[in-house]
Coordinates of C-alpha atoms in Angstrom, one line a residue:
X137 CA 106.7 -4.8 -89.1
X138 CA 109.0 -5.6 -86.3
X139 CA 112.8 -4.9 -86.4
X140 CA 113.6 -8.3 -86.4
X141 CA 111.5 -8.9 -89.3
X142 CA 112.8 -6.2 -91.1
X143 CA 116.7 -7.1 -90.3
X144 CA 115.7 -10.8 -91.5
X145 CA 113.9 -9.2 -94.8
X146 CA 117.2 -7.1 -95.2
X147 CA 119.7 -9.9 -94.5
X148 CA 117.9 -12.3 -97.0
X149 CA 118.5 -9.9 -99.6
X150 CA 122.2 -8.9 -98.5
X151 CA 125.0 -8.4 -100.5
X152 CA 125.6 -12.6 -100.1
X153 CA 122.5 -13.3 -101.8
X154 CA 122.4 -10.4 -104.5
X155 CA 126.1 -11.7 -105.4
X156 CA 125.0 -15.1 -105.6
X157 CA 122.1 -14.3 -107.8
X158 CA 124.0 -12.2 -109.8
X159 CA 126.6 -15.1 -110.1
X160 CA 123.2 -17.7 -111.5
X161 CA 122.3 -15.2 -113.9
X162 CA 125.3 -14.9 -115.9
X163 CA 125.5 -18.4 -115.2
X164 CA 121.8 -19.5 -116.5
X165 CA 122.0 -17.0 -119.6
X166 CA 125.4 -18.5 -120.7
X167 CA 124.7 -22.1 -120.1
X168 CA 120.9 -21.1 -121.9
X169 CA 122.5 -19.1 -125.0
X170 CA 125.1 -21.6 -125.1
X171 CA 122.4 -24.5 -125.3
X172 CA 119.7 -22.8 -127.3
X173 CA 122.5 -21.8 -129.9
X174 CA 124.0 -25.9 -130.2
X175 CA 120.6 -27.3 -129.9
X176 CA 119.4 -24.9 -132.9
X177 CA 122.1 -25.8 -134.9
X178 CA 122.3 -29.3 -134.4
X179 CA 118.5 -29.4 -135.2
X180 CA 118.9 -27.4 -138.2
X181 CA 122.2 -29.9 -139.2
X182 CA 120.3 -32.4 -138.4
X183 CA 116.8 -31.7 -140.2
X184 CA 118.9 -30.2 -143.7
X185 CA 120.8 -33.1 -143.9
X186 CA 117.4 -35.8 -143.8
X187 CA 116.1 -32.7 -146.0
X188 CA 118.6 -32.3 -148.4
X189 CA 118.6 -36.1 -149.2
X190 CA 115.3 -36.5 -149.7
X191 CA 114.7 -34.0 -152.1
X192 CA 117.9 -34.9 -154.1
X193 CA 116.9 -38.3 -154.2
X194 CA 113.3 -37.6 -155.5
X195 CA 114.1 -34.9 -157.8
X196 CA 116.8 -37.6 -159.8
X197 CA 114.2 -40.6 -159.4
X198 CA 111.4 -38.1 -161.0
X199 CA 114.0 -37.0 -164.0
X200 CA 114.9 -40.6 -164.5
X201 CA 111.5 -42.0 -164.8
X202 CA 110.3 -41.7 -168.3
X203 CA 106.0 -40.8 -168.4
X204 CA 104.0 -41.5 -171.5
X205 CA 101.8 -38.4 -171.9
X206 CA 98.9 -37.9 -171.7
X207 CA 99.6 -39.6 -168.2
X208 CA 97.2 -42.9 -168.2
X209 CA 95.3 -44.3 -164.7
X210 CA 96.6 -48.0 -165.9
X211 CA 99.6 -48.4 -164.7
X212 CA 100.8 -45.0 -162.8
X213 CA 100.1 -46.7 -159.5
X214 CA 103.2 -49.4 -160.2
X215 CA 105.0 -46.7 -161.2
X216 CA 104.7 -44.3 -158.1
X217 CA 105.6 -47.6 -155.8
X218 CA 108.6 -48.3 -157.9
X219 CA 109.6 -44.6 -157.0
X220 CA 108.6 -45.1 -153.4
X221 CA 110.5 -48.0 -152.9
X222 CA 114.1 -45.8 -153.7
X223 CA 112.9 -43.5 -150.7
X224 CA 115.5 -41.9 -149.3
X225 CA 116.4 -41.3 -146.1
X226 CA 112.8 -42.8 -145.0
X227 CA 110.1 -44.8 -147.3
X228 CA 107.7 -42.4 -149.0
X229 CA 104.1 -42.2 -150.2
X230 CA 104.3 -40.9 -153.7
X231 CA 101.6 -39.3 -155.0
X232 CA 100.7 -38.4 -158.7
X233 CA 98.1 -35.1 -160.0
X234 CA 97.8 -35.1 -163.5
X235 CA 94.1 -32.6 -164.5
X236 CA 91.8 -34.7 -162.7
X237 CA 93.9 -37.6 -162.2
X238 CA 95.1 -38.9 -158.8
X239 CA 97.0 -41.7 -158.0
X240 CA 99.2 -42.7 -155.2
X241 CA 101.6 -45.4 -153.9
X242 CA 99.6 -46.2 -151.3
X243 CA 95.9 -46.8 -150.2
X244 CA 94.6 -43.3 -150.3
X245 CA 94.9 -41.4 -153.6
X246 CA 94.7 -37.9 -151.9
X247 CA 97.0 -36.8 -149.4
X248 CA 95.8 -34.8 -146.3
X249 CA 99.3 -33.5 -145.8
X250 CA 99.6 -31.9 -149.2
X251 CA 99.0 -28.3 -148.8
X252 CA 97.7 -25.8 -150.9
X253 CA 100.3 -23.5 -150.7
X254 CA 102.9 -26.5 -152.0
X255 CA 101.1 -27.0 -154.8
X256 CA 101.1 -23.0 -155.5
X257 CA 105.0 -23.5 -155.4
X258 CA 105.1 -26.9 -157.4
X259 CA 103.2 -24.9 -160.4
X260 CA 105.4 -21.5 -160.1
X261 CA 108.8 -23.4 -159.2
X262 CA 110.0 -26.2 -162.3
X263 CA 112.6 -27.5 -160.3
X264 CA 110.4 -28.2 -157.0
X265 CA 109.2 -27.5 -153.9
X266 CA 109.7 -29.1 -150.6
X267 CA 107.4 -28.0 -147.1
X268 CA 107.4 -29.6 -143.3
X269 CA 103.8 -29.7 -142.2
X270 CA 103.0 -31.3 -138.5
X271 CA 99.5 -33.1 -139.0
X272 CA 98.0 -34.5 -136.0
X273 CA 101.7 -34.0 -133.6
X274 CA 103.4 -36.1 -137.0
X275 CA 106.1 -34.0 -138.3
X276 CA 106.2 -34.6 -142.6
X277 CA 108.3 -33.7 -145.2
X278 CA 106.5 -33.3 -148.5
X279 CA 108.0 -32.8 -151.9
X280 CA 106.5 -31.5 -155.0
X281 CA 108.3 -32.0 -158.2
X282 CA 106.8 -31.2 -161.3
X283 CA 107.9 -33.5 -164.6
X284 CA 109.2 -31.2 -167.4
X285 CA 110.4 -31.1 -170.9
X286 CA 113.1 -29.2 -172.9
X287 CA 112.0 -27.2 -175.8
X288 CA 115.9 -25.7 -175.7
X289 CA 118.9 -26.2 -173.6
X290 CA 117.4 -23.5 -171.3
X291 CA 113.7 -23.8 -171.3
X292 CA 111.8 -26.1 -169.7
X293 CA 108.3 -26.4 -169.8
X294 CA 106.3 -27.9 -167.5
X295 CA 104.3 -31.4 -168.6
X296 CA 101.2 -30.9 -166.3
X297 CA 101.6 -33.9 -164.2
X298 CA 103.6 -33.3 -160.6
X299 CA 104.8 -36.0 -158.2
X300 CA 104.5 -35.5 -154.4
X301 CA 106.7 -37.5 -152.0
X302 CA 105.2 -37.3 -148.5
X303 CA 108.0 -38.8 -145.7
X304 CA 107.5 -39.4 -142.4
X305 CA 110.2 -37.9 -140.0
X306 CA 109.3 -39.4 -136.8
X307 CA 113.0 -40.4 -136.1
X308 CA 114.5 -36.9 -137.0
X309 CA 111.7 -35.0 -134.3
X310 CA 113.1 -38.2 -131.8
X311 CA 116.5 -37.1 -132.3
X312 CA 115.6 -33.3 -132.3
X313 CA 113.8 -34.3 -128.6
X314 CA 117.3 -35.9 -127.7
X315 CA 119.0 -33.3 -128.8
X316 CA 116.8 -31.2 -126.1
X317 CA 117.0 -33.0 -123.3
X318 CA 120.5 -33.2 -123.5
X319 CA 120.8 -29.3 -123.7
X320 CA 118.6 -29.2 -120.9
X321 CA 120.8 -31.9 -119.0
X322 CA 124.1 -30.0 -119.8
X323 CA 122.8 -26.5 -118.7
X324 CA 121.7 -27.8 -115.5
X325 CA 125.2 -29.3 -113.9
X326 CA 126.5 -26.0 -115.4
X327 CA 124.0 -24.3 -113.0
X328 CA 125.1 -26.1 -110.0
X329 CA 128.9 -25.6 -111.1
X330 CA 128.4 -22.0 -110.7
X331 CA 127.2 -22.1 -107.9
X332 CA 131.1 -22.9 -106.5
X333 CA 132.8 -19.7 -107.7
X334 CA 129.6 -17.9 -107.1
X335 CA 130.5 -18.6 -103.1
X336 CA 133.6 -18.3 -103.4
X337 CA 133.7 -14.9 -104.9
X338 CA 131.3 -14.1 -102.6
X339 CA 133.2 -15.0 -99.8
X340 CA 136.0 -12.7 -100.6
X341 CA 133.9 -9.9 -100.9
X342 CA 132.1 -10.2 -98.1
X343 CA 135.1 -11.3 -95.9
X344 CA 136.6 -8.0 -96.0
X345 CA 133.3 -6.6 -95.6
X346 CA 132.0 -8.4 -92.5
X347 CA 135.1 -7.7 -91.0
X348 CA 135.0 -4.2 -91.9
X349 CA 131.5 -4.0 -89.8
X350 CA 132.8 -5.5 -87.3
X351 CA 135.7 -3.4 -86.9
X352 CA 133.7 -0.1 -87.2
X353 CA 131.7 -1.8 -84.2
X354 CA 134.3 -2.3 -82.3
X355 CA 135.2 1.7 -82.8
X356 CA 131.4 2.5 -81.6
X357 CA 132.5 0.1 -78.4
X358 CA 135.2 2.5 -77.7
X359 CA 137.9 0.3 -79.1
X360 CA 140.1 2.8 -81.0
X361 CA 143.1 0.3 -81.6
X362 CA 141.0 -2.0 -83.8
X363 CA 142.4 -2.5 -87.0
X364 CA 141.8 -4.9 -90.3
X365 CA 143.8 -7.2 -91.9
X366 CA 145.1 -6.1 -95.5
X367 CA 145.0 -8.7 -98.2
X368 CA 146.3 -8.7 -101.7
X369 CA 146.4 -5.2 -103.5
X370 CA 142.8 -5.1 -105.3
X371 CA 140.3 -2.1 -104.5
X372 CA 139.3 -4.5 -100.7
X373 CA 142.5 -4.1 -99.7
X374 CA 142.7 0.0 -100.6
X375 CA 139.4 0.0 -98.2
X376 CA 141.3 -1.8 -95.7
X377 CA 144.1 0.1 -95.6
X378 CA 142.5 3.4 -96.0
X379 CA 140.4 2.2 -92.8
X380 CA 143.5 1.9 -90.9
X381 CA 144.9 4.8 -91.8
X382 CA 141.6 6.8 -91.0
X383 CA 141.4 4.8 -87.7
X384 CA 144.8 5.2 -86.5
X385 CA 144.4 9.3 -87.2
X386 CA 140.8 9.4 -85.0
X387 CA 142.8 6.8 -82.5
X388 CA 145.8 9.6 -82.1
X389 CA 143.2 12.5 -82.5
X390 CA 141.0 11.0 -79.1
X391 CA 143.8 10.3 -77.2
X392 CA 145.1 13.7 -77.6
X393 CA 141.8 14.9 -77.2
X394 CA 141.2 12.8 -73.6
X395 CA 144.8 13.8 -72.4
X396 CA 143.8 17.7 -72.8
X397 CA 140.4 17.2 -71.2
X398 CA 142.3 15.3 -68.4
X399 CA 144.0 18.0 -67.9
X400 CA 141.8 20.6 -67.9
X401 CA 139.3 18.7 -65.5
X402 CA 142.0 18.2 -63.1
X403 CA 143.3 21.8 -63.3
X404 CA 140.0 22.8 -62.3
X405 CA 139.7 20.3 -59.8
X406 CA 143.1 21.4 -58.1
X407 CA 142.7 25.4 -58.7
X408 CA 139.3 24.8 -56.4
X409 CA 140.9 22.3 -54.0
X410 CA 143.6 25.5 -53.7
X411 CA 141.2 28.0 -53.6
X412 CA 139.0 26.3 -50.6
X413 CA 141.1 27.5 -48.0
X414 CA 142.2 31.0 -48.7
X415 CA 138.4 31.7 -49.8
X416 CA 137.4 30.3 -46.2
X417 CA 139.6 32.5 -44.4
X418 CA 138.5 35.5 -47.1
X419 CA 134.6 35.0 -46.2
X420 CA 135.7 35.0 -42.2
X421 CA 137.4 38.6 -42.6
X422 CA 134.5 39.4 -45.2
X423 CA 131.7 38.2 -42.0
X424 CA 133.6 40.3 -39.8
X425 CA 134.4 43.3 -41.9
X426 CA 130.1 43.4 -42.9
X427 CA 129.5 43.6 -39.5
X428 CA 131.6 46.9 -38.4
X429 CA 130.5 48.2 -42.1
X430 CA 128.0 50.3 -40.7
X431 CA 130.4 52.2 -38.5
X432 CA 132.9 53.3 -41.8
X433 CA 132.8 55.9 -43.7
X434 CA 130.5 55.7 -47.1
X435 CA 133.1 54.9 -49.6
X436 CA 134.8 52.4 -47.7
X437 CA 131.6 50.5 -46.4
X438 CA 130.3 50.7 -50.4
X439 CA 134.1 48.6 -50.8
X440 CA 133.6 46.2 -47.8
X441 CA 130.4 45.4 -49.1
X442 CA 131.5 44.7 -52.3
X443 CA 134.7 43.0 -51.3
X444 CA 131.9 40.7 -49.3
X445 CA 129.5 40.4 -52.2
X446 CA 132.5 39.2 -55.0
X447 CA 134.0 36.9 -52.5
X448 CA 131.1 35.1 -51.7
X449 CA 130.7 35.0 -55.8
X450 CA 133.7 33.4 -56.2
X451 CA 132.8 30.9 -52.9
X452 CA 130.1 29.9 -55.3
X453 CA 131.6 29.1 -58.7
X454 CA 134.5 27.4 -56.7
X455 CA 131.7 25.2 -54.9
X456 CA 130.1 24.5 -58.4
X457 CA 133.4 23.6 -60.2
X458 CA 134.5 21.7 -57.9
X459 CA 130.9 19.8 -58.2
X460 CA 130.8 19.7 -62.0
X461 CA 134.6 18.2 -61.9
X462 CA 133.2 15.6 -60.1
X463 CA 130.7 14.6 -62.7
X464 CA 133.4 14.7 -65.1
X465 CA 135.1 12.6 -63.6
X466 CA 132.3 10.0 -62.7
X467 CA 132.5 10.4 -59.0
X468 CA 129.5 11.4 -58.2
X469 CA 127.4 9.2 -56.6
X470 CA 123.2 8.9 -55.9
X471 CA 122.6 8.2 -52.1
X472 CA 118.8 8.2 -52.9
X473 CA 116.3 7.6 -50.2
X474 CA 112.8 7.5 -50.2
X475 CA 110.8 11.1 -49.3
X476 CA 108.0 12.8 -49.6
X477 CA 108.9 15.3 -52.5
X478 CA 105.9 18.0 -51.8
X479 CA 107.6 18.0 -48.1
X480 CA 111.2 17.8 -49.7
X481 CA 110.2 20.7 -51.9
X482 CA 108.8 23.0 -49.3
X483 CA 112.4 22.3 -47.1
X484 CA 114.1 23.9 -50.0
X485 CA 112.0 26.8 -50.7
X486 CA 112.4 27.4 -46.7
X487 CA 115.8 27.2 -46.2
X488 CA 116.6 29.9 -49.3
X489 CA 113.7 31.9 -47.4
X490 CA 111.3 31.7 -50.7
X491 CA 108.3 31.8 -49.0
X492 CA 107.1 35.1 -49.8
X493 CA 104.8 35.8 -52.4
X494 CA 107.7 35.6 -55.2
X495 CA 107.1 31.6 -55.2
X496 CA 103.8 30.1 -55.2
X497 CA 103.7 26.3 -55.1
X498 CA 100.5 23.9 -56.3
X499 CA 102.4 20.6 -54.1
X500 CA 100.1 17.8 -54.0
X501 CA 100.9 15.9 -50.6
X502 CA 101.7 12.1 -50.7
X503 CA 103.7 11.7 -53.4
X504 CA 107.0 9.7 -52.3
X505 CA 109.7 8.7 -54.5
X506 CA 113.4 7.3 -54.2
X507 CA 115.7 10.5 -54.9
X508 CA 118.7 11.7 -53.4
X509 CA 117.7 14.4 -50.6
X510 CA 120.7 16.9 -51.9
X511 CA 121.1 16.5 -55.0
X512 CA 117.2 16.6 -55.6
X513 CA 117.7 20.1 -53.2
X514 CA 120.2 21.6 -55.6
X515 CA 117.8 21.1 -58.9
X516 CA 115.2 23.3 -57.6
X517 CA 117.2 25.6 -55.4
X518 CA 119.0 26.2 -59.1
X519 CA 115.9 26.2 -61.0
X520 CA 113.8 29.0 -58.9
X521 CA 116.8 30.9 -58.4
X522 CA 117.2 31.1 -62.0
X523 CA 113.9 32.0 -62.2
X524 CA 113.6 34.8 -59.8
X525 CA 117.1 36.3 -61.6
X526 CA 116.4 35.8 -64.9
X527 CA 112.6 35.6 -65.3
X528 CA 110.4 37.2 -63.0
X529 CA 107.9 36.7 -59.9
X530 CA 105.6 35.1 -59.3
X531 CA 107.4 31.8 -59.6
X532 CA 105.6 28.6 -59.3
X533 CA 107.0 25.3 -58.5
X534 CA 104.3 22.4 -59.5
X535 CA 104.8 19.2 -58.8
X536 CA 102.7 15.9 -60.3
X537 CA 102.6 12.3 -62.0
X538 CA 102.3 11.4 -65.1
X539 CA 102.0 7.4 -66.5
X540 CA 104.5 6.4 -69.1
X541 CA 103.5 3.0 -71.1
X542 CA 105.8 0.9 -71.6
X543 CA 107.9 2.0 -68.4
X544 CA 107.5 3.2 -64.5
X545 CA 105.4 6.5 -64.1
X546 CA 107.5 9.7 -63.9
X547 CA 107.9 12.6 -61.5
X548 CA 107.0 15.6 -63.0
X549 CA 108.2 19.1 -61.5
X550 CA 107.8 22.3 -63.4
X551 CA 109.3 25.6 -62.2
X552 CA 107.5 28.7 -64.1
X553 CA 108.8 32.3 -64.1
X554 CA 106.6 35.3 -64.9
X555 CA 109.2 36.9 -67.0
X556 CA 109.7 37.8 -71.2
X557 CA 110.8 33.9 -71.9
X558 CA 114.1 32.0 -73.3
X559 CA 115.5 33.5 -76.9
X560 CA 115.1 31.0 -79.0
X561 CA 118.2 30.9 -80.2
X562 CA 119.5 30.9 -76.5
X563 CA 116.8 27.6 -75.9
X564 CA 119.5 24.7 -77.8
X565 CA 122.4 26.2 -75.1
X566 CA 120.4 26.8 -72.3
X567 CA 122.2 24.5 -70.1
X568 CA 125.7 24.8 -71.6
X569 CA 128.8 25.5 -69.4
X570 CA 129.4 29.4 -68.9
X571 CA 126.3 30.3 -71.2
X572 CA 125.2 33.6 -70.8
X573 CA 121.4 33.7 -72.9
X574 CA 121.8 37.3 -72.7
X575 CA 125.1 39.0 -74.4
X576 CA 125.4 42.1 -73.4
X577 CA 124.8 40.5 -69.2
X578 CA 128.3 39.9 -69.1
X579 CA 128.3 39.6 -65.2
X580 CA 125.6 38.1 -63.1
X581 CA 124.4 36.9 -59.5
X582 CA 125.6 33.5 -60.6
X583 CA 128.2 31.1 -61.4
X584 CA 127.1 30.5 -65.2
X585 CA 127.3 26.5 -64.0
X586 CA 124.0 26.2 -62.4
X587 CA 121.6 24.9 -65.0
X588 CA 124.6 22.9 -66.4
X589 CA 124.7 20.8 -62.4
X590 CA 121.1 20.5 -62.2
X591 CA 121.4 18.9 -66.0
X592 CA 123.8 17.1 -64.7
X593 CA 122.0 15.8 -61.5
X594 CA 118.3 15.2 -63.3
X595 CA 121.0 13.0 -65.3
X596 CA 122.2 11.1 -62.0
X597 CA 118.6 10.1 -60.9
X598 CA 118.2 8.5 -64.5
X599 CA 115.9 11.6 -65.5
X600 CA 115.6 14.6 -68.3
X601 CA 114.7 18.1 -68.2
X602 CA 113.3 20.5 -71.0
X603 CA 113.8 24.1 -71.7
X604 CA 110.7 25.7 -73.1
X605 CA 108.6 29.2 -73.2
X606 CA 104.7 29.3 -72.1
X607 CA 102.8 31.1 -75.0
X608 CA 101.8 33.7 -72.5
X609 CA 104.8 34.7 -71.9
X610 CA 107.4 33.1 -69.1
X611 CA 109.8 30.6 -69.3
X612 CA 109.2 27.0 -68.1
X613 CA 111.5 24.3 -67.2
X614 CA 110.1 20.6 -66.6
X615 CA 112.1 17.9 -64.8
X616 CA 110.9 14.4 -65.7
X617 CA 112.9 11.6 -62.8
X618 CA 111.5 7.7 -62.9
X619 CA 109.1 7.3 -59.9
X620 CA 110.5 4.6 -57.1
X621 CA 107.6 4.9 -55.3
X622 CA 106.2 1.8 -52.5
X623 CA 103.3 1.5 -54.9
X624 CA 105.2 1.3 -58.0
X625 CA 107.3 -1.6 -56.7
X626 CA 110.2 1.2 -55.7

């Protein structure tokens, strides 16, 4: 998956989205519990009340019809009808079951409605039984009420004969469909109502939000000032203020920071300027004084040469701080030029008269790229002097090309030493300022800023170099620099 993809997967489930659902769902389950609870009680109003009055009627239109016993065919039928007709809320089908006797108001003297577990009730309960059946998608209420005698003013026995009122109640399951749709109805504006305070909640908590991205962006840019707008006093507004506070501490911190570095780089810069001239005239008398050293005494040739030795030392690290201020401060340039870098190598090794058998070279000729003549000189003059100090001879200087997909090829240059290898924990500071790998080598042929310029010019030409130990033993350092050559379009 691409990162585009990935940032589109992520934004479509942001904090917008997740606030907004959040906002439906309280929204849907209010509106929905609010609707299930009035529809369910309408219904149940609604159904009790068509209930209630059916049974009450029924049950007083059964006590105040008066039944020969035994219950006769002749004449029950004209007798159910007359009960029928007083139906209440809706006309009912009264129907009669006396032994084996069954009579009805209407055509069928049987009801298919009737259920046996009703008629279980109707024989256990004296005062009646009532049941809703749905037969065929027809919602029914059906009665059972079971004529009865006194034998005391609390006992009533039952006669054997039971009436059954079946009533239709199409118009109550019409008005319990109404009562549905207008649930449904209402809790679907209520939906789209939420939907308003849903954005605009979500807009001021994300408005802080997006704005506290952006500043934090801005501080990645460089832009220390950047600050956010505080509004109201809620827990946003803490965050915004706490931001500002943090910000304008890291602001003061950097500048403070920049000012000492300032001045430190141009101390440097102006002790070496200062320096140039009196060291000049110092390695003139030095010249001079090596010369007649022969023709002095021991001890004071042993000082002359010494004298000699430390002051061309200290030519040195003033040449190299005075080249590392100038990366500091950004003014070095890259006046590259195409060459032939086997050739370019070989100039190097010749002018620091490496061409004994202390450096051995495996230079594969015709390999040209665009690099800067003396900057390119200084990496490997550095390099295989550090070598020969610090490692040990044979050093070889390699040289090859290597093809990096997606991208230009690279120029490859390894300088190997013979010697024990990095320390490990020396390898992460290997080209630090002033680093001395080993601690108790507290003075050395060198500046201490050598590996730290050639970083520093590999950098320039838009290149890296690695620190790493052969497992043979040696220490190797590889200098990877794009290749501008004619046939790579350079």
């Amino acid at each position: 998956m691409s990162g585009g993809e990935q940032r589109s997967r992520v934004r479509a489930f942001g904090l917008r989205a997740r606030l907004l659902l959040a906002f439906l769902l309280v929204a849907a389950v209010s509106a929905g519990t609010t609707a299930a609870l009035t529809y369910r009680e309408a219904r149940n109003s609604l159904l009790e009340t068509a209930q209630d009055t059916a049974v009450t009627s029924f049950r007083d239109h059964v006590q105040q019809t008066a039944f020969a016993l035994p219950v006769q065919n002749e004449g029950m039928e004209e007798v159910l009808r007359d009960i029928a007709r007083k139906g209440k809320p809706h006309p009912w089908v009264v129907f009669a079951e006396y032994g084996s006797l069954r009579a009805s108001s209407g055509e069928n003297p049987v009801s298919t409605v009737i259920t046996p577990e009703l008629r279980r009730a109707a024989r256990a309960n004296p005062h009646g039984s009532f049941e809703r059946v749905v037969k065929d998608g027809v919602p029914y209420l059906t009665i059972a009420m079971p004529t009865v005698f006194k034998t005391s003013p609390d006992s009533l026995l039952p006669t054997g004969l039971v009436l059954y009122a079946v009533m239709r109640m199409t118009d109550e399951q019409i008005n319990v469909d109404a009562l549905l749709m207008a649930a449904r109805d209402g809790a679907l504006p209520g939906l789209a109502i939420a939907l308003i305070p849903a954005l605009i909640a979500a807009r001021s908590v994300l408005r802080p939000v997006r704005e506290l991205r952006q500043a934090a962006h801005h501080m990645g840019s460089g832009r220390l000032d950047t600050r956010i707008r505080v509004r109201g006093s809620d827990e946003l507004a803490d965050l915004a203020r706490t931001f500002n506070e943090s910000t304008g501490q890291l602001e003061r911190s950097v500048r403070e920071l920049r000012e000492a570095e300032e001045r430190a780089r141009r101390f440097a810069s102006d002790v070496s300027h200062e320096l140039r001239t009196p060291l000049a005239g110092m390695l003139a008398v030095t010249e001079v004084l090596d010369e007649d050293a022969d023709g002095l005494d021991p001890d004071t040739a042993r000082a002359v040469r010494l004298v000699s030795a430390e002051t061309g030392k200290l030519a040195v690290l003033v040449e190299d701080l005075m080249e590392i201020s100038r990366f500091d401060a950004r003014a070095a340039e890259l006046n590259a030029d195409e060459v032939d870098v086997a050739v370019a190598i070989r100039k190097t090794l010749q002018n620091r008269h490496w061409t004994d058998d202390r450096v051995r070279t495996e230079l594969p000729d015709g390999i040209r790229a665009r690099l800067d003549p003396r900057r390119f000189d200084v990496v490997i003059a550095n390099l295989v002097g550090n070598a020969l100090r610090h490692g040990g001879a044979p050093v070889t200087v390699r040289l090859r090309t290597e093809e990096r997909l997606p991208g230009p090829p690279v120029l490859i240059t390894d300088v190997v030493d013979s010697g024990p290898g990095i320390r490990p924990e020396a390898l992460p500071h290997i080209f630090d300022r002033f680093y001395k790998a080993d601690a108790a080598r507290t003075r050395s042929a060198g500046s201490g800023l050598g590996l730290a310029i050639t970083l520093e010019n590999v950098k320039l030409h838009g290149g890296t170099i690695h620190a790493g130990n052969r497992p043979g033993g040696g220490a190797v350092f590889a200098v990877e620099i794009p290749l501008y050559s004619e046939g790579a379009g350079g």
